[in-house]
XYZ file of C-alpha atoms in Angstrom:
683
model
C -170.926 -25.378 -54.223
C -173.443 -24.087 -51.673
C -175.655 -21.303 -53.024
C -178.510 -19.245 -51.663
C -181.909 -20.320 -52.896
C -184.726 -18.065 -54.015
C -187.919 -20.090 -53.776
C -190.233 -18.736 -56.461
C -193.855 -17.922 -55.696
C -196.056 -20.928 -56.221
C -198.631 -20.765 -59.032
C -202.215 -19.715 -58.441
C -204.197 -22.949 -58.178
C -207.287 -21.499 -59.875
C -205.287 -20.383 -62.910
C -203.546 -23.742 -63.015
C -206.886 -25.534 -62.959
C -208.121 -23.439 -65.910
C -205.172 -24.648 -67.994
C -205.636 -28.235 -66.855
C -209.304 -28.218 -67.786
C -208.926 -26.162 -70.959
C -206.006 -28.059 -72.484
C -206.042 -31.388 -70.688
C -202.697 -30.669 -69.033
C -201.252 -32.326 -65.972
C -200.820 -30.259 -62.799
C -197.036 -30.046 -63.183
C -197.178 -28.598 -66.702
C -200.013 -26.219 -65.851
C -198.333 -25.057 -62.649
C -195.032 -24.243 -64.315
C -196.826 -22.394 -67.125
C -198.665 -20.213 -64.627
C -195.407 -19.634 -62.771
C -193.953 -18.319 -66.049
C -196.872 -15.894 -66.392
C -198.595 -17.959 -69.083
C -202.005 -18.202 -67.477
C -204.609 -18.198 -70.241
C -205.629 -21.078 -72.467
C -204.807 -19.086 -75.599
C -201.320 -18.122 -74.408
C -200.576 -21.640 -73.185
C -201.724 -23.187 -76.476
C -199.456 -20.831 -78.431
C -196.538 -21.643 -76.126
C -196.965 -25.421 -76.191
C -197.826 -25.724 -79.882
C -196.071 -23.033 -81.955
C -197.762 -22.354 -85.269
C -197.040 -20.668 -88.572
C -199.031 -17.649 -87.391
C -196.289 -16.851 -84.876
C -193.710 -16.187 -87.609
C -193.042 -12.721 -89.010
C -192.800 -11.640 -92.625
C -189.127 -11.254 -93.677
C -190.179 -8.227 -95.702
C -190.672 -6.420 -92.384
C -186.873 -6.072 -92.187
C -185.529 -2.673 -93.151
C -183.831 -2.868 -96.594
C -184.884 -6.488 -97.201
C -186.232 -5.549 -100.621
C -182.886 -3.970 -101.523
C -180.964 -7.032 -100.330
C -183.197 -9.452 -102.238
C -182.920 -7.455 -105.457
C -179.114 -7.288 -105.284
C -178.691 -10.970 -104.381
C -181.045 -12.136 -107.121
C -179.296 -9.911 -109.642
C -175.974 -11.548 -108.739
C -177.427 -15.055 -108.874
C -179.162 -14.741 -112.219
C -176.418 -12.763 -113.965
C -173.750 -15.284 -112.970
C -171.717 -13.050 -110.645
C -169.464 -14.769 -108.133
C -170.887 -14.389 -104.631
C -168.748 -14.701 -101.494
C -170.620 -15.778 -98.335
C -168.452 -14.665 -95.415
C -169.319 -16.397 -92.128
C -167.931 -17.047 -88.670
C -166.267 -19.966 -86.885
C -168.779 -20.571 -84.071
C -171.984 -22.629 -84.295
C -174.164 -19.661 -85.188
C -171.707 -18.660 -87.895
C -171.431 -22.184 -89.295
C -175.195 -22.653 -89.451
C -175.721 -19.183 -90.935
C -173.177 -19.900 -93.636
C -174.749 -23.272 -94.414
C -178.220 -21.749 -94.746
C -177.129 -18.973 -97.094
C -174.844 -21.226 -99.125
C -177.409 -23.993 -99.635
C -180.230 -21.543 -100.400
C -178.305 -19.696 -103.095
C -176.757 -22.878 -104.505
C -180.276 -24.219 -105.016
C -180.865 -21.252 -107.334
C -177.737 -22.056 -109.314
C -175.533 -19.323 -107.872
C -171.799 -19.155 -108.591
C -170.823 -19.138 -104.964
C -167.843 -19.399 -102.624
C -168.300 -19.764 -98.851
C -165.608 -18.806 -96.351
C -165.210 -19.481 -92.636
C -162.558 -17.125 -91.241
C -159.752 -18.498 -89.097
C -159.847 -17.292 -85.483
C -156.064 -16.902 -85.367
C -155.275 -15.377 -88.764
C -158.492 -13.598 -89.759
C -160.016 -12.743 -86.394
C -163.724 -12.095 -85.967
C -165.802 -10.267 -88.550
C -164.823 -8.408 -91.738
C -161.085 -8.232 -92.305
C -159.719 -6.077 -95.093
C -156.657 -8.217 -95.740
C -158.821 -11.303 -95.995
C -161.298 -9.486 -98.238
C -158.450 -8.472 -100.534
C -157.148 -12.039 -100.769
C -160.558 -13.636 -101.339
C -161.685 -11.102 -103.951
C -158.407 -11.580 -105.779
C -158.718 -15.389 -105.648
C -162.422 -15.664 -106.538
C -163.290 -12.545 -108.481
C -166.343 -12.051 -106.278
C -168.394 -8.921 -106.975
C -170.855 -9.422 -104.081
C -170.070 -10.303 -100.483
C -172.851 -11.485 -98.159
C -171.839 -11.501 -94.507
C -173.664 -13.860 -92.148
C -173.523 -13.611 -88.346
C -171.119 -10.667 -88.690
C -170.637 -7.430 -90.564
C -172.127 -4.542 -88.596
C -168.712 -3.781 -87.069
C -166.940 -3.851 -90.453
C -167.138 -0.204 -91.467
C -163.578 0.121 -92.823
C -163.261 -3.224 -94.655
C -166.696 -2.793 -96.230
C -165.849 0.762 -97.322
C -162.679 -0.616 -98.927
C -164.664 -3.310 -100.744
C -167.049 -0.672 -102.072
C -164.103 1.374 -103.348
C -163.056 -1.696 -105.339
C -166.487 -2.039 -106.932
C -167.533 -4.951 -104.712
C -170.967 -4.700 -103.082
C -171.637 -5.994 -99.577
C -174.941 -7.153 -98.071
C -174.670 -7.437 -94.301
C -176.827 -9.931 -92.382
C -176.108 -9.801 -88.658
C -177.617 -9.696 -85.171
C -174.751 -8.440 -83.008
C -174.584 -5.142 -81.096
C -174.976 -2.178 -83.414
C -172.162 0.407 -83.585
C -172.884 4.128 -83.546
C -172.326 4.236 -87.307
C -173.359 1.396 -89.602
C -171.168 0.307 -92.527
C -171.915 1.737 -95.974
C -173.262 -1.520 -97.368
C -175.851 -2.095 -100.082
C -178.153 -3.265 -97.286
C -177.818 -4.033 -93.584
C -180.311 -6.710 -92.548
C -180.547 -6.606 -88.778
C -183.544 -7.181 -86.451
C -182.630 -4.055 -84.439
C -181.794 -1.757 -87.338
C -182.254 1.841 -86.064
C -184.488 2.689 -89.021
C -186.340 -0.615 -89.009
C -189.323 -1.965 -87.143
C -188.969 -5.743 -87.198
C -191.389 -7.236 -84.623
C -188.819 -9.467 -82.857
C -185.333 -8.199 -82.077
C -183.513 -11.275 -80.774
C -182.970 -13.542 -83.762
C -179.670 -15.405 -83.981
C -177.359 -14.985 -86.928
C -178.834 -18.189 -88.343
C -182.330 -16.762 -87.842
C -181.451 -13.642 -89.836
C -179.809 -15.729 -92.566
C -182.958 -17.866 -92.741
C -185.126 -14.773 -93.188
C -182.949 -13.515 -96.021
C -182.886 -16.952 -97.668
C -186.675 -17.179 -97.350
C -187.168 -13.778 -98.984
C -184.760 -14.567 -101.826
C -186.233 -18.014 -102.511
C -189.783 -16.639 -102.487
C -188.859 -13.613 -104.597
C -190.116 -11.323 -101.851
C -193.594 -12.863 -101.767
C -195.096 -13.544 -98.312
C -195.492 -17.167 -97.201
C -199.012 -18.436 -96.574
C -198.194 -21.687 -94.760
C -195.301 -23.754 -93.438
C -195.139 -25.469 -96.803
C -194.015 -22.160 -98.321
C -190.952 -21.974 -96.049
C -187.499 -23.520 -96.592
C -188.161 -26.007 -93.784
C -184.951 -27.882 -94.598
C -183.117 -25.139 -92.660
C -185.113 -25.368 -89.416
C -182.471 -27.651 -87.873
C -179.751 -25.090 -88.538
C -181.793 -22.185 -87.180
C -182.479 -24.177 -84.008
C -178.797 -24.926 -83.490
C -177.772 -21.316 -84.027
C -180.388 -20.015 -81.601
C -179.518 -22.470 -78.822
C -175.748 -22.166 -79.203
C -175.817 -18.353 -79.333
C -178.148 -18.154 -76.303
C -180.765 -15.888 -77.854
C -184.250 -15.610 -76.393
C -186.280 -18.774 -77.011
C -189.510 -16.813 -77.230
C -191.615 -15.477 -80.093
C -190.621 -16.960 -83.457
C -187.385 -18.385 -82.060
C -189.464 -20.798 -79.990
C -191.226 -21.974 -83.145
C -187.983 -22.383 -85.090
C -186.274 -24.309 -82.288
C -189.294 -26.538 -81.620
C -189.507 -27.558 -85.275
C -185.752 -27.741 -85.756
C -185.182 -30.124 -82.841
C -187.858 -32.439 -84.231
C -186.079 -32.381 -87.591
C -182.749 -33.314 -85.988
C -184.440 -36.119 -84.056
C -186.464 -37.558 -86.921
C -184.480 -36.727 -90.064
C -180.975 -35.522 -89.193
C -178.443 -34.395 -91.754
C -175.774 -37.098 -92.239
C -173.233 -34.916 -90.462
C -175.451 -34.366 -87.437
C -176.379 -38.045 -87.250
C -172.685 -38.957 -87.257
C -171.871 -36.257 -84.713
C -174.603 -37.440 -82.337
C -173.371 -41.010 -82.647
C -169.803 -40.006 -81.830
C -171.160 -38.061 -78.853
C -172.769 -41.312 -77.635
C -176.297 -39.946 -77.966
C -178.623 -42.938 -77.785
C -180.428 -43.553 -81.065
C -183.840 -43.719 -79.374
C -183.220 -40.759 -77.048
C -185.059 -37.491 -77.745
C -183.190 -34.515 -79.165
C -183.726 -31.621 -76.775
C -182.209 -28.166 -76.442
C -179.649 -29.630 -74.015
C -178.635 -32.116 -76.731
C -177.547 -29.186 -78.862
C -176.133 -27.247 -75.929
C -174.039 -30.046 -74.423
C -173.321 -32.450 -77.288
C -173.549 -30.780 -80.691
C -172.489 -27.175 -80.037
C -169.312 -27.848 -78.002
C -168.016 -30.160 -80.700
C -168.693 -27.748 -83.550
C -167.272 -24.837 -81.543
C -164.141 -26.841 -80.769
C -163.239 -26.850 -84.479
C -162.935 -23.072 -84.708
C -161.304 -22.813 -81.285
C -158.388 -24.992 -82.313
C -158.068 -24.551 -86.067
C -159.904 -24.273 -89.384
C -163.664 -23.905 -88.873
C -164.416 -24.937 -92.463
C -164.383 -28.558 -91.261
C -167.649 -27.769 -89.453
C -169.159 -26.358 -92.629
C -168.186 -29.494 -94.538
C -169.788 -31.658 -91.841
C -173.082 -29.765 -91.940
C -173.270 -29.717 -95.731
C -172.225 -33.226 -96.702
C -174.863 -35.612 -98.015
C -172.491 -38.582 -97.975
C -172.829 -40.788 -94.880
C -169.343 -42.271 -95.173
C -167.791 -38.818 -95.439
C -169.967 -37.619 -92.553
C -168.667 -40.444 -90.389
C -165.060 -39.580 -91.191
C -165.585 -35.861 -90.577
C -167.366 -36.559 -87.279
C -164.401 -38.684 -86.197
C -162.079 -35.739 -86.868
C -164.378 -33.421 -84.920
C -164.430 -35.820 -81.960
C -160.634 -35.909 -81.898
C -160.497 -32.105 -81.961
C -163.070 -31.902 -79.181
C -161.071 -34.286 -77.003
C -158.020 -32.129 -77.586
C -160.062 -29.047 -76.692
C -161.097 -30.670 -73.408
C -157.499 -31.464 -72.481
C -156.294 -27.966 -73.350
C -159.161 -26.286 -71.516
C -158.570 -28.380 -68.395
C -154.873 -27.573 -68.397
C -155.386 -23.831 -68.856
C -158.115 -23.776 -66.232
C -155.986 -25.536 -63.610
C -152.966 -23.314 -64.228
C -155.060 -20.156 -64.343
C -156.835 -21.184 -61.141
C -153.517 -21.199 -59.272
C -153.041 -17.546 -60.203
C -156.665 -16.673 -59.487
C -156.446 -18.058 -55.932
C -153.019 -16.584 -55.194
C -152.577 -13.820 -52.561
C -151.537 -11.387 -55.316
C -155.006 -11.586 -56.873
C -157.047 -11.575 -53.676
C -157.787 -7.826 -53.692
C -158.341 -7.465 -57.436
C -162.020 -6.736 -58.214
C -161.545 -8.045 -61.760
C -158.914 -10.731 -62.257
C -156.475 -10.314 -65.136
C -154.821 -13.729 -65.436
C -151.855 -14.018 -67.820
C -150.093 -17.159 -69.025
C -147.173 -17.833 -71.323
C -148.151 -20.668 -73.645
C -151.871 -21.233 -73.257
C -153.940 -22.026 -76.325
C -155.919 -18.972 -77.407
C -158.940 -21.025 -78.416
C -159.792 -22.161 -74.873
C -159.197 -18.955 -72.903
C -162.884 -18.045 -72.864
C -163.785 -21.486 -71.505
C -161.233 -21.114 -68.711
C -162.450 -17.605 -67.867
C -166.067 -18.765 -67.644
C -165.153 -21.658 -65.333
C -163.020 -19.410 -63.132
C -165.865 -16.963 -62.506
C -167.680 -19.764 -60.674
C -164.590 -20.403 -58.530
C -163.777 -16.816 -57.507
C -167.262 -15.257 -57.805
C -166.000 -12.216 -59.716
C -165.248 -11.277 -63.351
C -162.169 -12.877 -64.924
C -160.023 -12.152 -67.973
C -157.679 -14.954 -69.073
C -154.852 -14.060 -71.485
C -151.790 -15.645 -73.052
C -148.650 -14.099 -74.547
C -148.714 -13.811 -78.349
C -146.194 -11.698 -80.300
C -145.496 -9.232 -77.501
C -149.145 -8.955 -76.487
C -151.321 -10.569 -73.876
C -154.392 -11.654 -75.861
C -157.427 -13.179 -74.228
C -161.080 -13.391 -73.338
C -163.064 -12.067 -70.399
C -166.255 -13.275 -68.762
C -168.377 -11.292 -66.354
C -170.084 -12.420 -63.164
C -173.775 -11.940 -62.412
C -175.220 -8.889 -64.126
C -172.029 -6.799 -63.911
C -171.167 -5.004 -67.182
C -167.543 -6.035 -67.578
C -167.242 -4.451 -71.017
C -168.323 -1.013 -69.788
C -166.000 -1.226 -66.764
C -162.871 -2.176 -68.720
C -163.683 0.202 -71.587
C -162.519 3.102 -69.402
C -158.917 1.901 -69.718
C -158.819 1.036 -73.402
C -156.203 3.683 -74.136
C -153.816 1.074 -72.686
C -155.105 -1.769 -74.890
C -153.948 -2.863 -78.308
C -157.475 -4.027 -79.105
C -160.782 -4.388 -77.286
C -164.351 -5.437 -78.059
C -167.330 -7.414 -76.892
C -170.413 -6.893 -74.770
C -171.508 -6.806 -71.126
C -170.944 -10.468 -70.369
C -168.029 -11.420 -72.617
C -165.185 -9.637 -74.375
C -161.910 -9.971 -76.226
C -158.829 -7.976 -75.310
C -155.146 -7.486 -76.177
C -152.680 -5.641 -73.924
C -149.000 -4.844 -74.503
C -146.915 -7.015 -72.206
C -145.268 -3.995 -70.586
C -148.647 -2.373 -69.865
C -150.312 -5.256 -68.033
C -149.293 -4.163 -64.528
C -150.419 -0.606 -65.232
C -153.829 -1.887 -66.321
C -154.073 -4.023 -63.179
C -153.321 -0.977 -61.030
C -155.980 1.080 -62.804
C -158.515 -1.735 -62.447
C -157.719 -2.048 -58.732
C -158.102 1.691 -58.151
C -161.341 1.994 -60.108
C -162.884 -1.134 -58.654
C -161.817 -0.837 -55.024
C -165.421 -0.462 -53.895
C -166.888 -3.179 -56.093
C -168.597 -6.164 -54.524
C -170.126 -9.078 -56.360
C -173.070 -10.720 -54.712
C -173.777 -14.203 -55.916
C -177.081 -14.427 -57.710
C -179.431 -16.681 -55.758
C -180.493 -19.908 -57.399
C -184.116 -19.624 -58.495
C -185.912 -22.775 -57.314
C -189.310 -23.355 -58.885
C -190.532 -26.079 -56.572
C -189.535 -27.771 -53.322
C -190.254 -31.487 -53.575
C -190.019 -34.727 -51.689
C -187.890 -37.428 -53.357
C -191.054 -39.474 -53.856
C -192.334 -36.794 -56.246
C -189.369 -37.248 -58.615
C -190.921 -39.612 -61.139
C -190.974 -40.189 -64.874
C -194.451 -38.637 -64.925
C -193.052 -35.436 -63.398
C -190.292 -35.391 -66.027
C -192.736 -36.020 -68.875
C -194.970 -33.175 -67.733
C -192.058 -30.747 -67.323
C -190.660 -31.714 -70.738
C -193.777 -30.330 -72.433
C -192.270 -26.898 -71.718
C -189.297 -27.653 -74.013
C -187.340 -26.248 -75.712
C -185.554 -24.759 -72.705
C -183.037 -21.973 -72.982
C -182.730 -18.208 -72.646
C -185.986 -16.703 -71.279
C -187.476 -20.180 -70.893
C -185.363 -21.691 -68.158
C -185.774 -25.348 -67.298
C -187.561 -25.639 -63.939
C -185.242 -26.152 -60.965
C -186.435 -28.383 -58.139
C -185.164 -28.364 -54.569
C -184.844 -31.466 -52.372
C -183.978 -31.169 -48.687
C -182.373 -33.746 -46.408
C -182.376 -36.571 -48.937
C -181.101 -39.994 -47.863
C -178.413 -41.117 -50.315
C -178.071 -44.685 -51.519
C -174.751 -44.246 -53.340
C -171.875 -41.777 -53.726
C -169.482 -42.311 -56.633
C -166.578 -40.425 -58.222
C -166.581 -40.464 -62.033
C -163.990 -39.934 -64.738
C -160.374 -40.959 -65.118
C -159.309 -38.122 -62.816
C -162.222 -38.621 -60.403
C -163.336 -34.994 -60.656
C -167.014 -35.647 -61.424
C -169.578 -36.795 -58.872
C -172.647 -39.016 -59.060
C -174.938 -39.477 -56.080
C -178.081 -41.613 -56.004
C -181.309 -41.649 -54.018
C -184.695 -43.327 -54.187
C -187.302 -41.441 -56.180
C -190.974 -42.207 -56.497
C -190.465 -45.002 -59.003
C -186.951 -46.240 -58.382
C -183.393 -44.871 -58.188
C -182.513 -41.359 -59.347
C -179.002 -40.200 -60.207
C -177.708 -36.674 -59.570
C -174.556 -35.340 -61.232
C -171.966 -32.615 -60.663
C -169.108 -32.078 -63.121
C -165.602 -30.643 -62.697
C -165.561 -30.268 -58.919
C -162.841 -32.492 -57.425
C -163.103 -30.774 -54.036
C -166.773 -31.719 -53.825
C -165.954 -35.283 -54.880
C -163.545 -35.528 -51.942
C -166.059 -34.008 -49.534
C -168.777 -36.406 -50.685
C -167.051 -39.583 -49.586
C -168.911 -41.268 -46.740
C -171.845 -38.855 -46.825
C -175.332 -40.287 -46.453
C -177.597 -37.248 -46.659
C -177.737 -34.131 -48.834
C -179.786 -31.098 -49.771
C -179.732 -30.399 -53.487
C -181.257 -28.394 -56.325
C -181.156 -29.008 -60.040
C -183.020 -29.841 -63.224
C -184.638 -33.188 -63.987
C -183.605 -35.086 -67.090
C -183.131 -38.652 -68.247
C -180.129 -40.763 -69.096
C -180.693 -43.363 -71.794
C -178.037 -46.050 -72.076
C -178.178 -49.535 -73.565
C -181.914 -49.209 -74.047
C -182.535 -48.298 -70.411
C -183.763 -44.875 -69.315
C -183.128 -43.546 -65.820
C -184.072 -40.252 -64.197
C -181.146 -37.911 -63.723
C -180.679 -34.564 -61.972
C -178.122 -32.027 -63.198
C -177.260 -30.275 -59.953
C -176.823 -26.535 -59.549
C -176.376 -26.784 -55.789
C -175.402 -29.535 -53.352
C -174.733 -29.538 -49.618
C -173.955 -32.616 -47.557
C -175.033 -33.341 -44.020
C -174.291 -36.187 -41.626
C -177.510 -35.620 -39.728
C -180.230 -38.233 -39.742
C -183.739 -37.243 -40.669
C -185.636 -36.580 -37.481
C -188.682 -38.325 -38.856
C -188.469 -40.104 -42.126
C -191.448 -39.504 -44.341
C -192.710 -42.506 -43.356
C -192.896 -43.495 -40.255
C -195.767 -44.568 -42.380
C -197.748 -46.229 -39.657
C -197.815 -43.008 -37.637
C -198.909 -40.975 -40.669
C -201.781 -43.238 -41.540
C -202.862 -43.694 -37.946
C -202.894 -39.941 -37.381
C -205.057 -39.241 -40.414
C -208.278 -39.756 -38.504
C -207.296 -37.440 -35.703
C -206.207 -34.729 -38.136
C -209.547 -34.843 -39.868
C -211.250 -33.559 -36.728
C -209.714 -30.154 -37.396
C -210.118 -30.400 -41.152
C -212.572 -28.126 -42.878
C -214.117 -31.026 -44.756
C -217.100 -32.837 -43.344
C -217.583 -36.586 -43.638
C -220.191 -36.109 -46.340
C -217.412 -34.939 -48.650
C -215.699 -38.334 -48.541
C -217.830 -40.062 -51.108
C -215.772 -43.178 -51.876
C -218.053 -46.067 -52.792
C -217.492 -49.769 -52.135
C -216.276 -49.988 -55.732
C -213.652 -47.343 -54.933
C -212.477 -49.356 -51.930
C -212.175 -52.432 -54.137
C -210.261 -50.464 -56.786
C -207.801 -49.100 -54.241
C -207.299 -52.499 -52.608
C -206.519 -53.981 -56.030
C -204.005 -51.187 -56.664
C -202.314 -51.882 -53.320
C -202.158 -55.588 -54.078
C -200.382 -54.932 -57.381
C -197.959 -52.421 -55.845
C -197.297 -54.010 -52.464
C -193.576 -54.485 -53.194
C -193.171 -50.721 -53.670
C -192.675 -48.040 -51.046
C -196.140 -46.551 -51.337
C -195.560 -43.936 -48.643
C -192.396 -42.484 -50.166
C -194.162 -42.609 -53.541
C -197.365 -41.129 -52.190
C -197.554 -38.265 -54.696
C -197.547 -40.687 -57.625
C -200.030 -42.995 -55.888
C -202.488 -40.136 -55.438
C -202.045 -39.207 -59.105
C -202.598 -42.812 -60.218
C -205.743 -43.183 -58.104
C -207.055 -39.632 -58.633
C -207.783 -39.226 -54.937
C -207.054 -36.684 -52.197
C -204.330 -37.527 -49.705
C -206.546 -37.313 -46.622
C -209.192 -39.579 -48.137
C -206.593 -42.112 -49.241
C -205.119 -42.283 -45.744
C -208.532 -42.801 -44.191
C -209.204 -45.688 -46.602
C -205.891 -47.258 -45.546
C -206.984 -46.877 -41.938
C -210.206 -48.709 -42.783
C -208.142 -51.558 -44.248
C -205.971 -51.591 -41.123
C -209.062 -51.699 -38.902
C -210.319 -54.735 -40.767
C -206.964 -56.526 -40.970
C -206.920 -56.370 -44.745
C -203.394 -54.875 -44.815
C -200.377 -54.253 -42.635
C -197.620 -51.611 -42.785
C -193.965 -52.543 -43.298
C -191.540 -49.570 -43.472
C -193.493 -47.702 -46.087
C -194.923 -50.719 -47.871
C -198.545 -51.780 -47.547
C -198.860 -55.562 -47.533
C -202.176 -57.174 -48.416
C -203.048 -60.016 -45.993
C -204.711 -63.299 -46.799
C -208.299 -63.278 -45.552
C -209.799 -66.282 -43.709
C -213.231 -64.738 -43.346
C -215.266 -62.049 -45.015
C -215.621 -58.726 -43.236
C -217.858 -55.807 -44.157
C -216.497 -52.277 -44.509
C -219.052 -51.186 -41.931
C -217.182 -53.253 -39.313
C -214.547 -50.494 -39.331
C -215.095 -47.601 -36.896
C -213.181 -45.359 -39.317
C -215.561 -46.299 -42.132
C -218.628 -45.656 -39.983
C -217.295 -42.275 -38.902
C -216.179 -40.887 -42.260
C -217.779 -42.851 -45.104
C -221.092 -44.296 -43.927
C -224.098 -42.432 -45.235
């Protein structure tokens, strides 16, 4: 799991201080903001507290007026409208937004989630034919798809059925001949923000239709009941959490936390999300989204739509139970495919292949992308995982680093039955008898390719004593984390471990523990059985990861999700605390310090305050928790150590392996009896 680290430049202290003073921020929050390039009070305020002013007018979309007019005409004249969505989270939330918005206007409406295995992704002429015949729809509104549907949409038009496309995916060279194409990157448009999710685009259309094209003047004018759905779509589809997306996700997560839809409340409960735990972007990314995505991976995605739309708590509970069962099945299938595919990926036959084309016989199509993504971390190169279906190898590919896998494989598409996607992920189908030919072409074209592992960006190197709830609380102010707003990664070197434990029925997950500044901290690694085996008996490690919390049975504990971990059997040459040596050396170090004694202005009241603090905290390891102590006391490290030396001089305290014990006094002694006090604090 060992990776190279790239230690990011530390923030300018003057800029950090401006944010601390101007907004009352803690040093951790201010420092990370400056590190992100947010270094003015105005910019930081906008980032931390998104406002209505950061949203854009939906009428800025090219052809929005045309779309609104056609949709309203269909609604108010009683035409049947077909909302055609997609089976992933962004598609499910987009469909829910459009369906609920138009239903509120009294529309005669049918919503449809295509089946991954029978309908495929996006517009499908055969499916259009069937649905139009069954429903009599005269208007189709696509959500989270449509720009790639030139032929099916042209057919619909020839049958007298209009299509309004709402989408955010990569634009083809030629757009479909639809009534309107609502897209943030429309070649003839000028929308101010180009990275909305499908749910974000659907929200904008719903807003414009509900407001009859009139601009909103405040949050109260917006369909705020859809913020939760927009947030889920944005996080799950990994769009940029900047600009108006940051506002939508911030508000949407609060809505899920404080007033969740019955389906989401039931889904969170089945995912064992503590009732009093906050709902963060990772809650969507690791608990909600995988479960909703599992539905479409294994079967009929309409179950997800039913879950999001139901108002009945009993029905929500039953639907969530079904989703949980599907998700468990998805896990089992994904693990099986991954393990079997890994054997091929690590075989001698694949060693020289620059891009791995892994082919199985009876793997479930819905989990091939998951297996490909996991394999890229194992082999450090792009991977395509396929399974045999009706004489074809069909599958999904995932790239590695910033390599454009789609562009590379596109050169050989004359040998494919189908092909599509983007730089990082793609779908492909190859005739069984052409697979070896494609592998040979890939090998020849990629013989000179090398894939350097991207270094792990580490925001801050820390001592274990600095890992505290206060640090977490300050870092959490930067939420929601996601694309273009990465959660800060901390690095810890040569950490003494207090526990090493394998987790899970198959013992393939790892939990290690160490002492932080305010008690034990857990650190987790998932799906790495080799690392679990290596970890046994280890007592020291260097690690990097993100800080979170684990709330269980009413108890909250700090938790690191590790991105890198390396074990060592070496002992620390000098534990941060050989505390007695550190305190005793403070006076000698001051001789070369730029500060003069007049700058140490602690009064007798300050000495009393600090002694009282030590008395209350004498059972804690004050030295290992020094960073928090200095924060609590609002004092510089050098001055604090000199005060401790004064107490040692006078016999007020003694040092015990990092703890400072307060001693019972039999006689009164003046601070001036201490040589250290006379030298550095006396007037």
